[in-house]
PDB file of C-alpha atoms and ligand atoms in Angstrom:
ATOM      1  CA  UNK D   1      12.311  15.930   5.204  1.00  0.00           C
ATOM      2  CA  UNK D   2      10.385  16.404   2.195  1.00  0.00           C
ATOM      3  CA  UNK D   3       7.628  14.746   3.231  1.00  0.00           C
ATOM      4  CA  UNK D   4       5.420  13.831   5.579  1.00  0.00           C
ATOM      5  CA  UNK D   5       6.924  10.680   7.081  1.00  0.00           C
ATOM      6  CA  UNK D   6       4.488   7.444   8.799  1.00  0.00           C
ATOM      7  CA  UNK D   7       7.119   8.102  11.474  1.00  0.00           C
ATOM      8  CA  UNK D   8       6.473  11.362  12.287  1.00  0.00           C
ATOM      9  CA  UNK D   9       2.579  11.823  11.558  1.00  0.00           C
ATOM     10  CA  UNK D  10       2.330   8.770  13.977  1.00  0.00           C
ATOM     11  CA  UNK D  11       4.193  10.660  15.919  1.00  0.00           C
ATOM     12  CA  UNK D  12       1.860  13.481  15.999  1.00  0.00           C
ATOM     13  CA  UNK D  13      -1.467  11.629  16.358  1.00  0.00           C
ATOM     14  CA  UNK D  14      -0.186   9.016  18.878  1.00  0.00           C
ATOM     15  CA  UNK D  15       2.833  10.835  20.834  1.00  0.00           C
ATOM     16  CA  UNK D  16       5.178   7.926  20.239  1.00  0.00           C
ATOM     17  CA  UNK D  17       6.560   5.396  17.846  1.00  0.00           C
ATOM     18  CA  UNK D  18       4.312   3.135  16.422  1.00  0.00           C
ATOM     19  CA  UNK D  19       5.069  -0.322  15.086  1.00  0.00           C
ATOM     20  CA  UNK D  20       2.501  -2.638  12.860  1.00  0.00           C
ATOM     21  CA  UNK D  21       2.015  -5.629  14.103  1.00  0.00           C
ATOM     22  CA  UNK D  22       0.218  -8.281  11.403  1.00  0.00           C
ATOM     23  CA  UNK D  23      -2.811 -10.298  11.876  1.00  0.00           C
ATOM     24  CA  UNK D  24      -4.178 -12.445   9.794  1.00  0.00           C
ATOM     25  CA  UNK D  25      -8.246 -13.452   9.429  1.00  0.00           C
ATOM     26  CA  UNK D  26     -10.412 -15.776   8.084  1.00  0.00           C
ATOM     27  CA  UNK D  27     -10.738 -13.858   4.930  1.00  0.00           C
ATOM     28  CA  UNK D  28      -9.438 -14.823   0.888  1.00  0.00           C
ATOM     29  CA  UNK D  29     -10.018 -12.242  -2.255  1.00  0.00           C
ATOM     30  CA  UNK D  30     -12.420 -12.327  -4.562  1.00  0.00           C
ATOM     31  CA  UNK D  31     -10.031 -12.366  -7.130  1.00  0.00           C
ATOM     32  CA  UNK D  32      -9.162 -15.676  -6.252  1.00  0.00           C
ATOM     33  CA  UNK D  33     -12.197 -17.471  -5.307  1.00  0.00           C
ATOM     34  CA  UNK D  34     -13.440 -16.996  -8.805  1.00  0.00           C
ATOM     35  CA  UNK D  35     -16.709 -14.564  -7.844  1.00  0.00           C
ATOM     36  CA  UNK D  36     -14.682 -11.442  -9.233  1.00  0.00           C
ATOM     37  CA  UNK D  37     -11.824 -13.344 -11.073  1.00  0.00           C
ATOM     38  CA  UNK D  38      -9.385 -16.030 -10.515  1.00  0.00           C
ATOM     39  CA  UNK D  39      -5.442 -16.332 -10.062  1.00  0.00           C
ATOM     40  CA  UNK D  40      -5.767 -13.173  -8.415  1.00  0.00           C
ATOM     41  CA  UNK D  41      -3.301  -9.942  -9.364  1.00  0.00           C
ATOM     42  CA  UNK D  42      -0.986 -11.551 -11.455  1.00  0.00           C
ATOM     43  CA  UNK D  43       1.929 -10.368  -8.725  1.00  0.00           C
ATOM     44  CA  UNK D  44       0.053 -11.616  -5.983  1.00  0.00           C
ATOM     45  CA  UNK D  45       1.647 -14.570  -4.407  1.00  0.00           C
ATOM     46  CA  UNK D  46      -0.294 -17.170  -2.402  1.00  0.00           C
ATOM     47  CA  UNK D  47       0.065 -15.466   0.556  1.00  0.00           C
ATOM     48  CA  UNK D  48      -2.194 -12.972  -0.487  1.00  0.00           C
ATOM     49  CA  UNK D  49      -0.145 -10.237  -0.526  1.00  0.00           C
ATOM     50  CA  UNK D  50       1.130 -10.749   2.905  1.00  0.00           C
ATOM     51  CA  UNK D  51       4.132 -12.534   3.241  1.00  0.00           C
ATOM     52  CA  UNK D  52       4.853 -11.376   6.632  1.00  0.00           C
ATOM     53  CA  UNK D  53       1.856 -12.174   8.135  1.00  0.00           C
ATOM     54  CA  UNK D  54       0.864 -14.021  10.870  1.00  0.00           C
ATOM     55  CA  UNK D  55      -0.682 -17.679  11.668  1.00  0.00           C
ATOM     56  CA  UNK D  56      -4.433 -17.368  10.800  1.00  0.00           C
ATOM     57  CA  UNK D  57      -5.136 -20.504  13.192  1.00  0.00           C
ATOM     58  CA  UNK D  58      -4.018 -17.855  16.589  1.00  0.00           C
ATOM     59  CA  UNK D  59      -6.464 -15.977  17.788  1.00  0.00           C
ATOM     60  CA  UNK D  60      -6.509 -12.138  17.230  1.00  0.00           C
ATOM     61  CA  UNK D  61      -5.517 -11.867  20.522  1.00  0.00           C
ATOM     62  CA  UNK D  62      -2.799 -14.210  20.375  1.00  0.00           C
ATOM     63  CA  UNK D  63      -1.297 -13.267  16.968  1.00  0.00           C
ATOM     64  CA  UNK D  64      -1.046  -9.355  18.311  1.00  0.00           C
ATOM     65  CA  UNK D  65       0.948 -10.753  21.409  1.00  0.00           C
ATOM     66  CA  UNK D  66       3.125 -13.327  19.607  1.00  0.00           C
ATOM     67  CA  UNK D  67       3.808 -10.219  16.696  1.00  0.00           C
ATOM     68  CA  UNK D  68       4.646  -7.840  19.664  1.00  0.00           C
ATOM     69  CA  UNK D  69       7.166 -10.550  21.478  1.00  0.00           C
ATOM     70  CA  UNK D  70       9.056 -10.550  18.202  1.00  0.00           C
ATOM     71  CA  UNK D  71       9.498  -6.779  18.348  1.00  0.00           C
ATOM     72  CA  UNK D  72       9.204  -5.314  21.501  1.00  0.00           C
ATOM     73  CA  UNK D  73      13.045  -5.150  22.534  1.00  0.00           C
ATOM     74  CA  UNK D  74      13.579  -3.222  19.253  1.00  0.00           C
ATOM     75  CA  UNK D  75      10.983  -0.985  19.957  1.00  0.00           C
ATOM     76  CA  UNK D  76      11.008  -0.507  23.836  1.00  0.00           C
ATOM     77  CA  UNK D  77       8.586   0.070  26.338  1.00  0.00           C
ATOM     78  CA  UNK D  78       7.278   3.336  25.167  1.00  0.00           C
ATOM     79  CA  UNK D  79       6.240   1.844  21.259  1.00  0.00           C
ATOM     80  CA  UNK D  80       2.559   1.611  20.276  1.00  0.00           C
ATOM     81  CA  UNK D  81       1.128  -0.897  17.844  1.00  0.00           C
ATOM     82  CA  UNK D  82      -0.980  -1.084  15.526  1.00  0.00           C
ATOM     83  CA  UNK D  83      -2.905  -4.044  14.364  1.00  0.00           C
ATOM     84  CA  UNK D  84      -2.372  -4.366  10.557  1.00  0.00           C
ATOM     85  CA  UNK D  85      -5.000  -6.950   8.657  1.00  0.00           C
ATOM     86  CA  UNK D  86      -2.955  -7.488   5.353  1.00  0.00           C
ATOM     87  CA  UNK D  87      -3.180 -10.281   3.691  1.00  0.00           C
ATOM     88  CA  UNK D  88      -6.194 -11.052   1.063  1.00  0.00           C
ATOM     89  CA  UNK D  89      -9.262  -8.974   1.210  1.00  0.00           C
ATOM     90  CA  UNK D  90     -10.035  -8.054   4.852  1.00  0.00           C
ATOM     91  CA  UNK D  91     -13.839  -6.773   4.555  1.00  0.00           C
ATOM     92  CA  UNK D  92     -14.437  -9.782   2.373  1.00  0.00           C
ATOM     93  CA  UNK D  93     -16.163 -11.815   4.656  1.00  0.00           C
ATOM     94  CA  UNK D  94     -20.173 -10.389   6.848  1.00  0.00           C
ATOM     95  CA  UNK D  95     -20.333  -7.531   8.608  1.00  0.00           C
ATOM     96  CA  UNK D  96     -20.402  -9.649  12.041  1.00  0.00           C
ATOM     97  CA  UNK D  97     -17.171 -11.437  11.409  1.00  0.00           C
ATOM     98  CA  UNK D  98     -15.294  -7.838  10.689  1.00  0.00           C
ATOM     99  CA  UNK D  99     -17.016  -6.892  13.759  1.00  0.00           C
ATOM    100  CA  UNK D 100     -15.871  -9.593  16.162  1.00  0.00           C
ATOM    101  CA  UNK D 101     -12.067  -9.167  14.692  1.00  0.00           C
ATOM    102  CA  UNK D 102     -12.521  -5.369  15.188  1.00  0.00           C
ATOM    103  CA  UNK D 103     -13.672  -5.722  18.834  1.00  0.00           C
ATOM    104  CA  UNK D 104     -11.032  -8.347  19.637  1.00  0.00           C
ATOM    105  CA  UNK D 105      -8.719  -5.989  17.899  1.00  0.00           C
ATOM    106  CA  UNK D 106      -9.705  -2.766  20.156  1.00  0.00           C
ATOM    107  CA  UNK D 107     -10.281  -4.801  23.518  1.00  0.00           C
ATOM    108  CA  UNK D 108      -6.224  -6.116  23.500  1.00  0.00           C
ATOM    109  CA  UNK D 109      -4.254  -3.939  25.466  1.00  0.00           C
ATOM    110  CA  UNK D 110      -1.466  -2.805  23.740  1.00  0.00           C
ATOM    111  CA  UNK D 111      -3.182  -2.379  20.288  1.00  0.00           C
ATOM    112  CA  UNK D 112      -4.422   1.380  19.454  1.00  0.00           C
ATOM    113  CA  UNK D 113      -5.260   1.385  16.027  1.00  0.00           C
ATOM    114  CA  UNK D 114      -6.705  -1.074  12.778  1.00  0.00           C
ATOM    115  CA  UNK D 115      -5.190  -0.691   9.592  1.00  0.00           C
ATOM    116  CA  UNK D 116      -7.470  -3.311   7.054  1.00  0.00           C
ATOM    117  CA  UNK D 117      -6.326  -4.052   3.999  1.00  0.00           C
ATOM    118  CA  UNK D 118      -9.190  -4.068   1.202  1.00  0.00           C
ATOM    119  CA  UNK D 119     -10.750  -3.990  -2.130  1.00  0.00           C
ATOM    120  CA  UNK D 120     -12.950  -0.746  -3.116  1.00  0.00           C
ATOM    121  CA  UNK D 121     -15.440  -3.417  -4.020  1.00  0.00           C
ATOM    122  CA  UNK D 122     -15.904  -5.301  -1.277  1.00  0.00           C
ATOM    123  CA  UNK D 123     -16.949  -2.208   0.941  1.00  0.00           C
ATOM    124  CA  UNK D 124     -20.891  -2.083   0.852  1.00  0.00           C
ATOM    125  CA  UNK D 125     -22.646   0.997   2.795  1.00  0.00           C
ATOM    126  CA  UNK D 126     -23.434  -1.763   6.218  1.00  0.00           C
ATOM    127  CA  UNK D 127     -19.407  -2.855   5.912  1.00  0.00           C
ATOM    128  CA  UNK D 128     -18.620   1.106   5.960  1.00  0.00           C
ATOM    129  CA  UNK D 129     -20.741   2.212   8.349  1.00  0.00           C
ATOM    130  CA  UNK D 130     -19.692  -0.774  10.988  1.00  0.00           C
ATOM    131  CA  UNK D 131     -15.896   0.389  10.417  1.00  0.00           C
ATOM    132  CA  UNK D 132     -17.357   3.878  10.659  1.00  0.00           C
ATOM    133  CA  UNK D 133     -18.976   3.406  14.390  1.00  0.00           C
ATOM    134  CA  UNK D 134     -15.767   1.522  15.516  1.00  0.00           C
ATOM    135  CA  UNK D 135     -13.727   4.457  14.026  1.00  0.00           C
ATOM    136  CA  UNK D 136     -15.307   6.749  16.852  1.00  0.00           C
ATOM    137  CA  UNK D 137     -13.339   5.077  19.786  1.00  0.00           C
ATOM    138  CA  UNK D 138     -10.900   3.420  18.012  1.00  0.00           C
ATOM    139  CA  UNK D 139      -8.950   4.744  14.978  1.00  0.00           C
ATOM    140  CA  UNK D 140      -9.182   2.493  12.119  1.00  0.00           C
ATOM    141  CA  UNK D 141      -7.446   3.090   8.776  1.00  0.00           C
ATOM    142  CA  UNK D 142      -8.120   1.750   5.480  1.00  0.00           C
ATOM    143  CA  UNK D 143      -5.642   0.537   2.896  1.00  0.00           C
ATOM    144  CA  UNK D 144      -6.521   0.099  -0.818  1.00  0.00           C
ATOM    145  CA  UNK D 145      -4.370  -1.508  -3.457  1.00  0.00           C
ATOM    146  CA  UNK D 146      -4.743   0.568  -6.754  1.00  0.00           C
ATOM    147  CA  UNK D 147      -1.533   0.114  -7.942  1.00  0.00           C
ATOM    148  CA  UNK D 148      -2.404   1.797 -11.241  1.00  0.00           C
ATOM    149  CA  UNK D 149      -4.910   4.480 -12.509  1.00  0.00           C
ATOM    150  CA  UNK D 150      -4.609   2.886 -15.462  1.00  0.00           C
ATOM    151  CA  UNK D 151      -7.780   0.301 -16.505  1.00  0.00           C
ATOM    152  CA  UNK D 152      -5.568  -1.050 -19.341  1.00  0.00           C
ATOM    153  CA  UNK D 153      -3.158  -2.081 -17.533  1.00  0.00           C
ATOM    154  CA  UNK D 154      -5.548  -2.956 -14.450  1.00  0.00           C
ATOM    155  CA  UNK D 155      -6.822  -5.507 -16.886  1.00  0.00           C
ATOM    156  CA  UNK D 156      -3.333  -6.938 -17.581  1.00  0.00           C
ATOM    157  CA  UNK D 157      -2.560  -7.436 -14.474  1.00  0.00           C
ATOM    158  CA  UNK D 158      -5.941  -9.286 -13.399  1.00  0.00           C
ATOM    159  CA  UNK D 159      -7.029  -6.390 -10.532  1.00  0.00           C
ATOM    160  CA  UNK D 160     -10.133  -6.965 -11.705  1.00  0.00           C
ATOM    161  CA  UNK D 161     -11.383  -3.759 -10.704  1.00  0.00           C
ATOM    162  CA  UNK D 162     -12.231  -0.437 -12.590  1.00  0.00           C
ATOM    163  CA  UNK D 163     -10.581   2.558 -11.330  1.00  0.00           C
ATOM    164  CA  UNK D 164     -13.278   4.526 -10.874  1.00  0.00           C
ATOM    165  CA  UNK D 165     -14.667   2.129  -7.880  1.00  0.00           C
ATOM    166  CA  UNK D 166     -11.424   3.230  -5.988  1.00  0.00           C
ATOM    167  CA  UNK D 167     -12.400   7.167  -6.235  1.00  0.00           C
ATOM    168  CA  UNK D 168     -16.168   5.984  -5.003  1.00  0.00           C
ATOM    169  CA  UNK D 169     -15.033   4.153  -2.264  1.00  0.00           C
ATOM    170  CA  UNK D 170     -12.326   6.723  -0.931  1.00  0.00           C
ATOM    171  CA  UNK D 171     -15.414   9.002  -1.473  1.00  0.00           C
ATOM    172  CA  UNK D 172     -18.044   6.980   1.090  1.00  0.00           C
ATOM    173  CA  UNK D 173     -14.877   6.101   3.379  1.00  0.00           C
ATOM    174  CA  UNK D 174     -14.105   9.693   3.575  1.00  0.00           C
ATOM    175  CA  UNK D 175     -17.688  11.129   4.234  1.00  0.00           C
ATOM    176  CA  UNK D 176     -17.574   8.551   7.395  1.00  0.00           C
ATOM    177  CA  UNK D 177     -14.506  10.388   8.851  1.00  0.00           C
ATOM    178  CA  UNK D 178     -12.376   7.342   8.167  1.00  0.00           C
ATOM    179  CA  UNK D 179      -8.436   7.294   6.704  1.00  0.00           C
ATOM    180  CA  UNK D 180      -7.887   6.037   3.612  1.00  0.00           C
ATOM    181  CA  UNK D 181      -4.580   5.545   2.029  1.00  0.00           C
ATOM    182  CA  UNK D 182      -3.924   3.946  -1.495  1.00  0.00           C
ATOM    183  CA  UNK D 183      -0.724   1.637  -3.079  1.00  0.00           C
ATOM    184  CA  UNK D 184       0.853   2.362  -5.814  1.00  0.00           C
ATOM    185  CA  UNK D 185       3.586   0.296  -7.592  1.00  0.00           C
ATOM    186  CA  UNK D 186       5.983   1.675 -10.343  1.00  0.00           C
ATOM    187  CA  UNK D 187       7.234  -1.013 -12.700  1.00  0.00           C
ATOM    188  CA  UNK D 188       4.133  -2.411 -14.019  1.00  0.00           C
ATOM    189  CA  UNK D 189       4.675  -3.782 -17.345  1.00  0.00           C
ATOM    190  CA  UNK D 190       3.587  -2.110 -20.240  1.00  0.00           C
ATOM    191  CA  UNK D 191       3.893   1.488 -17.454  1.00  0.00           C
ATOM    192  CA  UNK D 192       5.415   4.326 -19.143  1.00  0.00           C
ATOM    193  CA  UNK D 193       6.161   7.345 -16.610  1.00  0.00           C
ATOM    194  CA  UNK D 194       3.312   9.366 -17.357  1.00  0.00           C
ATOM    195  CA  UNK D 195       1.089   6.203 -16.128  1.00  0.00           C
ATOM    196  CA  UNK D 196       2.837   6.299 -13.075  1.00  0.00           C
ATOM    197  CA  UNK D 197       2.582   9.762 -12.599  1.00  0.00           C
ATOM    198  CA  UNK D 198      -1.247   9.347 -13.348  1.00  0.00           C
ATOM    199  CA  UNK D 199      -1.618   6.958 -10.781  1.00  0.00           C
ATOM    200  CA  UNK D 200      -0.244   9.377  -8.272  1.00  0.00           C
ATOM    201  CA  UNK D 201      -2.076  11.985  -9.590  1.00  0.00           C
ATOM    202  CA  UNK D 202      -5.517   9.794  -9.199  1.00  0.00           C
ATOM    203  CA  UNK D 203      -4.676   8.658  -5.568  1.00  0.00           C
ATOM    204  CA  UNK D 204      -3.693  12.727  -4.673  1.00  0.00           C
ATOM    205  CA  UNK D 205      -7.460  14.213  -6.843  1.00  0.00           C
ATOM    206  CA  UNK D 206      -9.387  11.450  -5.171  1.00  0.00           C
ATOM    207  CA  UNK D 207      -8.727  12.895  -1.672  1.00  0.00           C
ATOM    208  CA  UNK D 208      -6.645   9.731  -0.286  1.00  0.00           C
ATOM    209  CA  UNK D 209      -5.039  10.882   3.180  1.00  0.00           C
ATOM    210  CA  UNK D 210      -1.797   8.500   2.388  1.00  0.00           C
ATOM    211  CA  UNK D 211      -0.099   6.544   0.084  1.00  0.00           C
ATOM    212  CA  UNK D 212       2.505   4.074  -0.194  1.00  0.00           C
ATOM    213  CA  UNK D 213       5.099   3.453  -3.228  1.00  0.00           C
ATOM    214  CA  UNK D 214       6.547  -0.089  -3.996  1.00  0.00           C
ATOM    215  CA  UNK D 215       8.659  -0.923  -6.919  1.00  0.00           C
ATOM    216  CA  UNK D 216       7.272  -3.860  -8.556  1.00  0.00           C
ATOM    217  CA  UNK D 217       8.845  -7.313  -7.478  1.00  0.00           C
ATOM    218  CA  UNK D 218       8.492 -10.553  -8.858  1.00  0.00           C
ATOM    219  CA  UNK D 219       8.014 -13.406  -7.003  1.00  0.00           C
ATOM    220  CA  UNK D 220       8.324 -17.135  -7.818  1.00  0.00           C
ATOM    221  CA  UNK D 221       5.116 -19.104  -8.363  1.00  0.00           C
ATOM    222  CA  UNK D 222       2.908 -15.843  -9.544  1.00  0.00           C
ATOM    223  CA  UNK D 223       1.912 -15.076 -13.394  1.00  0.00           C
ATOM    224  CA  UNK D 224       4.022 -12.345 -13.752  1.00  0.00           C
ATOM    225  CA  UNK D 225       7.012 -14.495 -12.624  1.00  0.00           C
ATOM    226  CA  UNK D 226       6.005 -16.323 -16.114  1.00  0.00           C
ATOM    227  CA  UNK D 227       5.871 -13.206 -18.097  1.00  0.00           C
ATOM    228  CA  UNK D 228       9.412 -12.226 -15.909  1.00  0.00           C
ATOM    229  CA  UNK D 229      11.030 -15.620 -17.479  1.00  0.00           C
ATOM    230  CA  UNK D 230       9.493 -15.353 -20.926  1.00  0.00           C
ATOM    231  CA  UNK D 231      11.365 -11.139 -20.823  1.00  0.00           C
ATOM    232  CA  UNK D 232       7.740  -9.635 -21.504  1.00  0.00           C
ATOM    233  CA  UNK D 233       8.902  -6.713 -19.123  1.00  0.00           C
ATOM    234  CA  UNK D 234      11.747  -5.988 -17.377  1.00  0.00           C
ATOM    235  CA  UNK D 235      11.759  -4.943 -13.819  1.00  0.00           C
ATOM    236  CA  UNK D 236      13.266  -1.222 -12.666  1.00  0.00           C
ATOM    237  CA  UNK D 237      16.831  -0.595 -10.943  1.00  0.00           C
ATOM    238  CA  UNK D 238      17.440   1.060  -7.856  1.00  0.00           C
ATOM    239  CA  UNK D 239      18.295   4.036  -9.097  1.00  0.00           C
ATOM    240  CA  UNK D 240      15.754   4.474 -11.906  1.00  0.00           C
ATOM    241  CA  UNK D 241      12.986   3.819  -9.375  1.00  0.00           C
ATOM    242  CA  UNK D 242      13.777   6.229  -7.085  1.00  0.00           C
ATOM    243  CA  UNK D 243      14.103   8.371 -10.098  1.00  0.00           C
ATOM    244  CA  UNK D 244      10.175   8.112  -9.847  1.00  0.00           C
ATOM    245  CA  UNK D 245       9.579   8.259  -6.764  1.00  0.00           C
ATOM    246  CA  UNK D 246      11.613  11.377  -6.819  1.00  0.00           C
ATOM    247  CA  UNK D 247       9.337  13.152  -9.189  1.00  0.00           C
ATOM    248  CA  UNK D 248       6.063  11.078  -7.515  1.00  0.00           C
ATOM    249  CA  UNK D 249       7.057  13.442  -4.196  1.00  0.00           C
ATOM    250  CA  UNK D 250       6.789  16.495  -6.031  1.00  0.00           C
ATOM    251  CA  UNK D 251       2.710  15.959  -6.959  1.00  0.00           C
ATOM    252  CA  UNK D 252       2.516  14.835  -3.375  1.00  0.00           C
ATOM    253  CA  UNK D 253       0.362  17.893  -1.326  1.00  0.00           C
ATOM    254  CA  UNK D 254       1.787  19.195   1.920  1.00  0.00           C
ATOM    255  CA  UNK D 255      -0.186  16.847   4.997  1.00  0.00           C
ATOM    256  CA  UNK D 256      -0.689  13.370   2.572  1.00  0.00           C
ATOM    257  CA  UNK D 257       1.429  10.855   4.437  1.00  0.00           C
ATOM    258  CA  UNK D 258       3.920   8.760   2.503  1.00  0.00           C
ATOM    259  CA  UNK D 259       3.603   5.821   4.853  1.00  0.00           C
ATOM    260  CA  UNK D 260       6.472   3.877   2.330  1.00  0.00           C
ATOM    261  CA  UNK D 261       8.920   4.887  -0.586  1.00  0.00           C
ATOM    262  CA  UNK D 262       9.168   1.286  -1.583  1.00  0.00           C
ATOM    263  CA  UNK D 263       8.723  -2.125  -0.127  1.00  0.00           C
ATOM    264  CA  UNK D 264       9.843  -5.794  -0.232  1.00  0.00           C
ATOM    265  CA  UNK D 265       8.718  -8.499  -0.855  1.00  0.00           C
ATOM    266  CA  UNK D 266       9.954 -12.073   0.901  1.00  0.00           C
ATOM    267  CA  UNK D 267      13.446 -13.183   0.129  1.00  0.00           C
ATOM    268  CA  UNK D 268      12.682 -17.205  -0.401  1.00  0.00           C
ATOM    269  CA  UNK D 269      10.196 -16.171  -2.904  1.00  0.00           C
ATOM    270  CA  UNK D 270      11.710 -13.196  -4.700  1.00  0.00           C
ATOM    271  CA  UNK D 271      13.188 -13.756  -8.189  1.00  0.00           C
ATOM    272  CA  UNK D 272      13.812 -10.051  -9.191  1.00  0.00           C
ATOM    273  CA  UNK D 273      14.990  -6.827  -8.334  1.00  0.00           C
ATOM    274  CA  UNK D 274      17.385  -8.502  -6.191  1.00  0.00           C
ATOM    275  CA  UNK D 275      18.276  -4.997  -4.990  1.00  0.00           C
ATOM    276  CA  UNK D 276      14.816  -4.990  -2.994  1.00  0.00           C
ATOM    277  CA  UNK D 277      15.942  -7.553  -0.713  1.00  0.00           C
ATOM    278  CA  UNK D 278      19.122  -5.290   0.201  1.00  0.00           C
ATOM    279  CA  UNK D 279      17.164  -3.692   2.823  1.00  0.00           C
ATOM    280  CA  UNK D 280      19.822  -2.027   4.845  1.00  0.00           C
ATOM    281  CA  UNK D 281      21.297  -0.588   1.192  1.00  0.00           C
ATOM    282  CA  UNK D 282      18.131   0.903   0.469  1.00  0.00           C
ATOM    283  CA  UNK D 283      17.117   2.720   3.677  1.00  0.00           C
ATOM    284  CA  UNK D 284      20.962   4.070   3.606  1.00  0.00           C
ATOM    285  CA  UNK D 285      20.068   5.238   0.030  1.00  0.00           C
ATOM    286  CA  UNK D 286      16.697   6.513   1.186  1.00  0.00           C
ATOM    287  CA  UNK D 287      17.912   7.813   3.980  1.00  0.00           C
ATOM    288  CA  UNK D 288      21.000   9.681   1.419  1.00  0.00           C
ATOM    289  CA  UNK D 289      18.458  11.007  -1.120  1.00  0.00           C
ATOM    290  CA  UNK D 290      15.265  12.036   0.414  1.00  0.00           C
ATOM    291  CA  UNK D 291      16.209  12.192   4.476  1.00  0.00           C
TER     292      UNK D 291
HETATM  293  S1  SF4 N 301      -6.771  -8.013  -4.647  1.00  0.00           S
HETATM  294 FE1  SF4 N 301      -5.034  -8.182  -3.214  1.00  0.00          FE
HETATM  295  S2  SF4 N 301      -5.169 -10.240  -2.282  1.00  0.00           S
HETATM  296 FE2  SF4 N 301      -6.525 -10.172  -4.105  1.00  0.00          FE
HETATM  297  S3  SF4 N 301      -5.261 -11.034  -5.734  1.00  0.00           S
HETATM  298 FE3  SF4 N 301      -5.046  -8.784  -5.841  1.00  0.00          FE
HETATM  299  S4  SF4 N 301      -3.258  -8.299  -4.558  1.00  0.00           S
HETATM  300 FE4  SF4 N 301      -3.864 -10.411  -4.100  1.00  0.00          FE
END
């Protein structure tokens, strides 16, 4: 494989399979309460980013066993899991709450690791150095959603964010011993390939351990659905994207894991590319092209 695969470096730090198992928290995004901006990322739907979550009303506890029921015969007995807080801004909320979901999160049984889902800008140095301590005993990754290098079009999209907070933060994260890895999406409007390239450049210079590629996918109900109807932009084919991702891989340094090559995004919401939603098609063409 060109590449190192989630599948096989979880293989190599954990010995086995591992599957993510989603939990939700008590948590929204500061992009949408109005203290950073409002509407959010104009792709983000009101799930926060996490369709596939699970129901915030559970407890920790009970959300990691209900996610784990749902998959366990796939994966079999000898499967890890890892807890994976997703949707919204998951260190956007005190120190103490993070720390209560952190030690409910490393006291259940079956989970072994954290992967939070954040903002660089709603890390301060107490939120780090909590995640730091648990990160001792308990491996906890962090997951931030740059999706472009780019601060023009980080302002048309709403991230609401400057890029250079992302390099800080993967900076302090990294100086505590803790994983970061960083999104990326190819597609954003206005994104010519050398923007994209940029992006992948920034995550790879700013010492990220991972990163993830999606192809930008429109769901109903956001702002860029809006801009989608009124043809502002129009939204990649399968093969074009993997075009990019083709030549993303090659900037990509020997031992940075490429957790994802593209995602998807829920079918009752998504209005376009419809080819997304084929997932069987596309992990046979992934599978074809870059396996
Ligand atoms: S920062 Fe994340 S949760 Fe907040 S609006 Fe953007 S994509 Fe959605």
């Amino acid at each position: 494989m060109r590449y190192l695969s989630a599948n096989d470096y979880y293989r190599k730090k954990f010995g086995k399979k591992m599957y993510r198992v989603a939990v939700s928290i008590d948590v929204t995004c500061p992009n949408r309460d109005g203290s950073k901006g409002s509407g959010g990322c104009i792709f983000c739907s009101a799930g926060g980013s996490g369709e596939f979550a699970s129901d915030v009303s559970l407890s920790v506890s009970d959300q990691i066993d209900a996610a784990i029921s749902k998959v366990r015969r796939k994966a079999g007995a000898d499967a890890g899991y890892i807890a994976y807080l997703q949707s919204f801004t998951n260190t956007y909320c005190s120190v103490e709450y993070l720390d209560g979901v952190l030690d409910s999160i490393s006291s259940h049984p079956a989970a072994e690791a954290v992967i939070i889902g954040t903002r660089p800008d709603c890390l301060p140095d107490e939120m780090v150095s909590m995640i730091s301590d648990y990160n001792r005993r308990f491996p906890v990754y962090v997951e931030l959603g740059l999706q472009t290098s780019n601060d023009d079009t980080a302002r048309l999209i709403n991230r609401c964010c400057d890029t250079y907070v992302f390099g800080d933060a993967v900076k302090r994260l990294r100086s505590e011993g803790i994983n970061v890895t960083g999104h990326v999406i190819f597609g954003l409007p206005g994104e010519s390939f050398s923007d994209m390239m940029d992006s992948v450049r920034y995550i790879v210079d700013s010492g990220f351990d991972g990163i993830k590629f999606t192809c930008l996918y429109v769901l109903k109900g956001t702002k860029l659905y809006d801009m989608f109807l009124n043809k502002e932009f129009e939204v990649l084919g399968m093969e074009e994207y993997f075009d990019i991702v083709d030549k993303a891989l090659d900037i990509i340094p020997e031992g940075m894991v490429v957790y994802r090559l593209t995602g998807d995004g829920p079918k009752s919401i998504l209005a376009a590319p419809m080819w997304t939603a084929n997932k069987r098609a596309v992990i046979n063409y992934i599978n074809r092209r870059f396996g």
